[in-house]
């Protein structure tokens, strides 16, 4: 957790020639951060191209449900370590010295709990420490990609208002698909304005993040004629460039106006 305050930038395999990765076309891309140095890889990260299991649980479960879920999958030493880490965080929340003990435990979670359960362990520690927006921002900006992910998953329960939006906006400037998946969860659905949310949906489409990760997609997309226009323009740009249309695009387009949306040509799904 000693990395510079910059956004990770992991280019997606299909973004180099994508019209929406152009800075003029994508207002969520920031020249100063999207190309900055990326936090060092975390050993608890799953292999590239995969995501940790249980992301829906991470974003939506109560702390009690999440703790039951994760402890059931841990061996005895890891279960004991997590119990001590949570007790420590609950007993000493807030900031103590340059770095709190619970922040050190967040950094250890990958080694102690393994890649399958590290995200959940970190979210639980943040809950136990009752991390406020300032603490969450510190962990996010100083943390590895895995630590940033945990902060994003914890936002819906720890930040009642829009104070955590800068963290979501920062994550949406990256092309790290695991960070994007965490960023478009319930907190983004609740607090992103319409303009930002539409661009988040398009970002998922051209980076390959399944739109299933977008919380409240059905409700927010319904009747959104501006989103429909953006999706149609994006599809036309890809077709003109001889590129395939993401399979999820027609699904989202249908949500904007189900009766008026024609069936997608089979070729569009590559």
GROMACS .gro file of C-alpha atoms in nm:
model
  270
    1UNK     CA    1   0.000   0.000   0.000
    2UNK     CA    2   0.276   0.239  -0.092
    3UNK     CA    3   0.184   0.316  -0.449
    4UNK     CA    4   0.143   0.659  -0.613
    5UNK     CA    5  -0.201   0.816  -0.625
    6UNK     CA    6  -0.279   0.721  -0.983
    7UNK     CA    7  -0.530   0.502  -1.159
    8UNK     CA    8  -0.430   0.157  -1.275
    9UNK     CA    9  -0.415   0.135  -1.653
   10UNK     CA   10  -0.444  -0.212  -1.794
   11UNK     CA   11  -0.532  -0.182  -2.162
   12UNK     CA   12  -0.800  -0.425  -2.275
   13UNK     CA   13  -0.731  -0.650  -2.568
   14UNK     CA   14  -0.989  -0.480  -2.790
   15UNK     CA   15  -0.965  -0.114  -2.688
   16UNK     CA   16  -0.676   0.023  -2.893
   17UNK     CA   17  -0.889   0.100  -3.200
   18UNK     CA   18  -1.221   0.144  -3.021
   19UNK     CA   19  -1.385   0.482  -3.091
   20UNK     CA   20  -1.495   0.514  -2.729
   21UNK     CA   21  -1.146   0.488  -2.589
   22UNK     CA   22  -1.064   0.817  -2.757
   23UNK     CA   23  -1.044   1.085  -2.489
   24UNK     CA   24  -1.284   1.312  -2.676
   25UNK     CA   25  -1.546   1.035  -2.694
   26UNK     CA   26  -1.515   0.904  -2.339
   27UNK     CA   27  -1.542   1.173  -2.069
   28UNK     CA   28  -1.460   0.918  -1.801
   29UNK     CA   29  -1.108   0.875  -1.938
   30UNK     CA   30  -0.857   1.108  -1.776
   31UNK     CA   31  -0.528   1.184  -1.953
   32UNK     CA   32  -0.342   1.233  -1.628
   33UNK     CA   33  -0.453   0.913  -1.458
   34UNK     CA   34  -0.554   0.659  -1.722
   35UNK     CA   35  -0.199   0.637  -1.850
   36UNK     CA   36  -0.019   0.668  -1.516
   37UNK     CA   37   0.178   0.394  -1.341
   38UNK     CA   38  -0.030   0.108  -1.218
   39UNK     CA   39  -0.017  -0.021  -0.859
   40UNK     CA   40   0.196  -0.333  -0.831
   41UNK     CA   41   0.021  -0.661  -0.896
   42UNK     CA   42  -0.122  -0.824  -0.586
   43UNK     CA   43  -0.055  -1.196  -0.532
   44UNK     CA   44  -0.417  -1.241  -0.430
   45UNK     CA   45  -0.543  -1.131  -0.771
   46UNK     CA   46  -0.700  -1.406  -0.983
   47UNK     CA   47  -0.531  -1.483  -1.311
   48UNK     CA   48  -0.583  -1.220  -1.585
   49UNK     CA   49  -0.913  -1.262  -1.765
   50UNK     CA   50  -1.089  -1.407  -1.461
   51UNK     CA   51  -1.276  -1.264  -1.166
   52UNK     CA   52  -1.306  -1.379  -0.808
   53UNK     CA   53  -1.611  -1.593  -0.740
   54UNK     CA   54  -1.899  -1.441  -0.551
   55UNK     CA   55  -1.883  -1.082  -0.674
   56UNK     CA   56  -2.263  -1.054  -0.633
   57UNK     CA   57  -2.225  -1.166  -0.273
   58UNK     CA   58  -1.947  -0.916  -0.215
   59UNK     CA   59  -2.154  -0.624  -0.340
   60UNK     CA   60  -2.492  -0.710  -0.193
   61UNK     CA   61  -2.453  -0.930   0.115
   62UNK     CA   62  -2.471  -0.803   0.471
   63UNK     CA   63  -2.147  -0.836   0.671
   64UNK     CA   64  -2.295  -1.130   0.865
   65UNK     CA   65  -2.392  -1.313   0.547
   66UNK     CA   66  -2.055  -1.243   0.391
   67UNK     CA   67  -1.868  -1.364   0.698
   68UNK     CA   68  -2.065  -1.692   0.699
   69UNK     CA   69  -1.996  -1.732   0.328
   70UNK     CA   70  -1.622  -1.676   0.346
   71UNK     CA   71  -1.544  -1.859   0.671
   72UNK     CA   72  -1.712  -2.171   0.535
   73UNK     CA   73  -1.449  -2.182   0.259
   74UNK     CA   74  -1.139  -2.116   0.472
   75UNK     CA   75  -0.917  -2.370   0.643
   76UNK     CA   76  -0.859  -2.348   1.018
   77UNK     CA   77  -0.546  -2.125   1.013
   78UNK     CA   78  -0.706  -1.879   0.770
   79UNK     CA   79  -1.031  -1.878   0.967
   80UNK     CA   80  -0.841  -1.802   1.285
   81UNK     CA   81  -0.644  -1.524   1.118
   82UNK     CA   82  -0.962  -1.363   0.984
   83UNK     CA   83  -1.133  -1.380   1.322
   84UNK     CA   84  -0.838  -1.208   1.489
   85UNK     CA   85  -0.816  -0.946   1.211
   86UNK     CA   86  -1.185  -0.861   1.246
   87UNK     CA   87  -1.164  -0.842   1.627
   88UNK     CA   88  -0.862  -0.614   1.594
   89UNK     CA   89  -1.036  -0.387   1.346
   90UNK     CA   90  -1.350  -0.365   1.560
   91UNK     CA   91  -1.147  -0.285   1.872
   92UNK     CA   92  -0.927  -0.022   1.701
   93UNK     CA   93  -1.124   0.143   1.420
   94UNK     CA   94  -1.025   0.472   1.266
   95UNK     CA   95  -0.668   0.592   1.221
   96UNK     CA   96  -0.388   0.521   1.466
   97UNK     CA   97  -0.044   0.648   1.366
   98UNK     CA   98   0.074   0.660   1.005
   99UNK     CA   99  -0.117   0.340   0.928
  100UNK     CA  100  -0.378   0.148   1.124
  101UNK     CA  101  -0.336  -0.216   1.217
  102UNK     CA  102  -0.646  -0.306   1.019
  103UNK     CA  103  -0.493  -0.155   0.706
  104UNK     CA  104  -0.195  -0.387   0.748
  105UNK     CA  105  -0.436  -0.679   0.774
  106UNK     CA  106  -0.600  -0.574   0.447
  107UNK     CA  107  -0.257  -0.593   0.283
  108UNK     CA  108  -0.203  -0.942   0.431
  109UNK     CA  109  -0.540  -1.086   0.329
  110UNK     CA  110  -0.424  -1.233  -0.001
  111UNK     CA  111  -0.142  -1.428   0.160
  112UNK     CA  112  -0.353  -1.539   0.456
  113UNK     CA  113  -0.682  -1.625   0.288
  114UNK     CA  114  -0.578  -1.707  -0.069
  115UNK     CA  115  -0.700  -1.551  -0.396
  116UNK     CA  116  -1.047  -1.704  -0.381
  117UNK     CA  117  -1.140  -1.543  -0.049
  118UNK     CA  118  -0.914  -1.236  -0.023
  119UNK     CA  119  -1.167  -0.988  -0.164
  120UNK     CA  120  -1.431  -1.096   0.086
  121UNK     CA  121  -1.183  -1.088   0.375
  122UNK     CA  122  -1.083  -0.732   0.287
  123UNK     CA  123  -1.444  -0.618   0.264
  124UNK     CA  124  -1.515  -0.768   0.607
  125UNK     CA  125  -1.213  -0.592   0.759
  126UNK     CA  126  -1.331  -0.259   0.618
  127UNK     CA  127  -1.673  -0.320   0.770
  128UNK     CA  128  -1.527  -0.416   1.107
  129UNK     CA  129  -1.309  -0.103   1.110
  130UNK     CA  130  -1.613   0.111   1.027
  131UNK     CA  131  -1.401   0.281   0.763
  132UNK     CA  132  -1.531   0.624   0.668
  133UNK     CA  133  -1.489   0.798   0.333
  134UNK     CA  134  -1.149   0.938   0.428
  135UNK     CA  135  -1.016   0.597   0.534
  136UNK     CA  136  -1.163   0.427   0.227
  137UNK     CA  137  -1.003   0.686   0.002
  138UNK     CA  138  -0.665   0.633   0.167
  139UNK     CA  139  -0.684   0.255   0.125
  140UNK     CA  140  -0.801   0.296  -0.235
  141UNK     CA  141  -0.543   0.545  -0.356
  142UNK     CA  142  -0.250   0.382  -0.175
  143UNK     CA  143  -0.357   0.025  -0.241
  144UNK     CA  144  -0.306  -0.248  -0.495
  145UNK     CA  145  -0.574  -0.332  -0.749
  146UNK     CA  146  -0.713  -0.597  -0.515
  147UNK     CA  147  -0.735  -0.351  -0.226
  148UNK     CA  148  -0.907  -0.096  -0.450
  149UNK     CA  149  -1.158  -0.360  -0.553
  150UNK     CA  150  -1.244  -0.432  -0.190
  151UNK     CA  151  -1.306  -0.062  -0.123
  152UNK     CA  152  -1.547  -0.043  -0.416
  153UNK     CA  153  -1.735  -0.352  -0.298
  154UNK     CA  154  -1.762  -0.204   0.053
  155UNK     CA  155  -1.894   0.137  -0.052
  156UNK     CA  156  -2.270   0.054  -0.057
  157UNK     CA  157  -2.273  -0.031   0.314
  158UNK     CA  158  -2.014   0.213   0.446
  159UNK     CA  159  -2.089   0.539   0.260
  160UNK     CA  160  -2.457   0.638   0.270
  161UNK     CA  161  -2.422   0.945   0.045
  162UNK     CA  162  -2.230   1.029  -0.273
  163UNK     CA  163  -1.897   1.092  -0.093
  164UNK     CA  164  -1.741   0.779  -0.243
  165UNK     CA  165  -1.815   0.875  -0.604
  166UNK     CA  166  -1.458   0.997  -0.677
  167UNK     CA  167  -1.339   0.641  -0.616
  168UNK     CA  168  -1.596   0.496  -0.855
  169UNK     CA  169  -1.512   0.761  -1.115
  170UNK     CA  170  -1.141   0.682  -1.082
  171UNK     CA  171  -1.205   0.311  -1.133
  172UNK     CA  172  -1.417   0.384  -1.441
  173UNK     CA  173  -1.119   0.559  -1.602
  174UNK     CA  174  -0.922   0.235  -1.607
  175UNK     CA  175  -0.937  -0.060  -1.841
  176UNK     CA  176  -0.886  -0.309  -1.556
  177UNK     CA  177  -1.189  -0.534  -1.601
  178UNK     CA  178  -1.185  -0.657  -1.238
  179UNK     CA  179  -1.185  -0.300  -1.108
  180UNK     CA  180  -1.460  -0.201  -1.352
  181UNK     CA  181  -1.672  -0.496  -1.240
  182UNK     CA  182  -1.648  -0.375  -0.881
  183UNK     CA  183  -1.711  -0.012  -0.980
  184UNK     CA  184  -2.048  -0.070  -1.150
  185UNK     CA  185  -2.210  -0.230  -0.846
  186UNK     CA  186  -2.493  -0.103  -0.622
  187UNK     CA  187  -2.312   0.214  -0.514
  188UNK     CA  188  -2.269   0.332  -0.873
  189UNK     CA  189  -2.630   0.246  -0.952
  190UNK     CA  190  -2.740   0.458  -0.658
  191UNK     CA  191  -2.520   0.764  -0.705
  192UNK     CA  192  -2.382   0.802  -1.060
  193UNK     CA  193  -2.571   1.062  -1.260
  194UNK     CA  194  -2.730   0.959  -1.590
  195UNK     CA  195  -2.441   1.084  -1.806
  196UNK     CA  196  -2.173   0.901  -1.606
  197UNK     CA  197  -2.381   0.587  -1.574
  198UNK     CA  198  -2.439   0.562  -1.950
  199UNK     CA  199  -2.067   0.591  -2.016
  200UNK     CA  200  -2.001   0.325  -1.750
  201UNK     CA  201  -2.232   0.087  -1.937
  202UNK     CA  202  -2.050   0.158  -2.265
  203UNK     CA  203  -1.716   0.112  -2.091
  204UNK     CA  204  -1.829  -0.235  -1.986
  205UNK     CA  205  -1.928  -0.318  -2.343
  206UNK     CA  206  -1.597  -0.223  -2.502
  207UNK     CA  207  -1.377  -0.373  -2.229
  208UNK     CA  208  -1.569  -0.701  -2.220
  209UNK     CA  209  -1.713  -0.670  -1.868
  210UNK     CA  210  -2.044  -0.861  -1.872
  211UNK     CA  211  -2.337  -0.624  -1.826
  212UNK     CA  212  -2.465  -0.861  -1.557
  213UNK     CA  213  -2.214  -0.680  -1.335
  214UNK     CA  214  -2.405  -0.350  -1.376
  215UNK     CA  215  -2.634  -0.318  -1.074
  216UNK     CA  216  -2.995  -0.215  -1.144
  217UNK     CA  217  -2.931  -0.225  -1.518
  218UNK     CA  218  -3.292  -0.308  -1.606
  219UNK     CA  219  -3.435  -0.019  -1.402
  220UNK     CA  220  -3.186   0.247  -1.507
  221UNK     CA  221  -3.186   0.154  -1.876
  222UNK     CA  222  -3.564   0.145  -1.912
  223UNK     CA  223  -3.685   0.426  -2.134
  224UNK     CA  224  -3.338   0.581  -2.163
  225UNK     CA  225  -3.349   0.715  -2.516
  226UNK     CA  226  -3.009   0.883  -2.484
  227UNK     CA  227  -2.849   0.549  -2.389
  228UNK     CA  228  -3.025   0.392  -2.689
  229UNK     CA  229  -2.878   0.659  -2.917
  230UNK     CA  230  -2.528   0.606  -2.777
  231UNK     CA  231  -2.554   0.229  -2.818
  232UNK     CA  232  -2.681   0.263  -3.175
  233UNK     CA  233  -2.398   0.503  -3.264
  234UNK     CA  234  -2.143   0.272  -3.107
  235UNK     CA  235  -2.278  -0.027  -3.299
  236UNK     CA  236  -2.269   0.172  -3.625
  237UNK     CA  237  -1.908   0.281  -3.563
  238UNK     CA  238  -1.798  -0.078  -3.504
  239UNK     CA  239  -1.985  -0.205  -3.808
  240UNK     CA  240  -1.828   0.067  -4.026
  241UNK     CA  241  -1.486  -0.034  -3.898
  242UNK     CA  242  -1.552  -0.399  -3.980
  243UNK     CA  243  -1.555  -0.501  -3.614
  244UNK     CA  244  -1.800  -0.722  -3.428
  245UNK     CA  245  -2.064  -0.579  -3.199
  246UNK     CA  246  -2.042  -0.693  -2.835
  247UNK     CA  247  -2.301  -0.960  -2.765
  248UNK     CA  248  -2.437  -0.768  -2.465
  249UNK     CA  249  -2.507  -0.449  -2.665
  250UNK     CA  250  -2.834  -0.564  -2.813
  251UNK     CA  251  -2.948  -0.686  -2.474
  252UNK     CA  252  -2.897  -0.339  -2.323
  253UNK     CA  253  -3.053  -0.172  -2.628
  254UNK     CA  254  -3.362  -0.388  -2.583
  255UNK     CA  255  -3.389  -0.275  -2.222
  256UNK     CA  256  -3.409   0.090  -2.329
  257UNK     CA  257  -3.726   0.034  -2.534
  258UNK     CA  258  -3.826  -0.335  -2.559
  259UNK     CA  259  -4.125  -0.304  -2.801
  260UNK     CA  260  -3.938  -0.083  -3.049
  261UNK     CA  261  -3.608  -0.271  -3.063
  262UNK     CA  262  -3.573  -0.510  -3.358
  263UNK     CA  263  -3.402  -0.844  -3.327
  264UNK     CA  264  -3.025  -0.835  -3.360
  265UNK     CA  265  -2.876  -0.996  -3.674
  266UNK     CA  266  -2.696  -1.318  -3.587
  267UNK     CA  267  -2.375  -1.181  -3.740
  268UNK     CA  268  -2.364  -0.904  -3.484
  269UNK     CA  269  -2.272  -1.155  -3.217
  270UNK     CA  270  -1.957  -1.254  -3.393
   0.00000   0.00000   0.00000
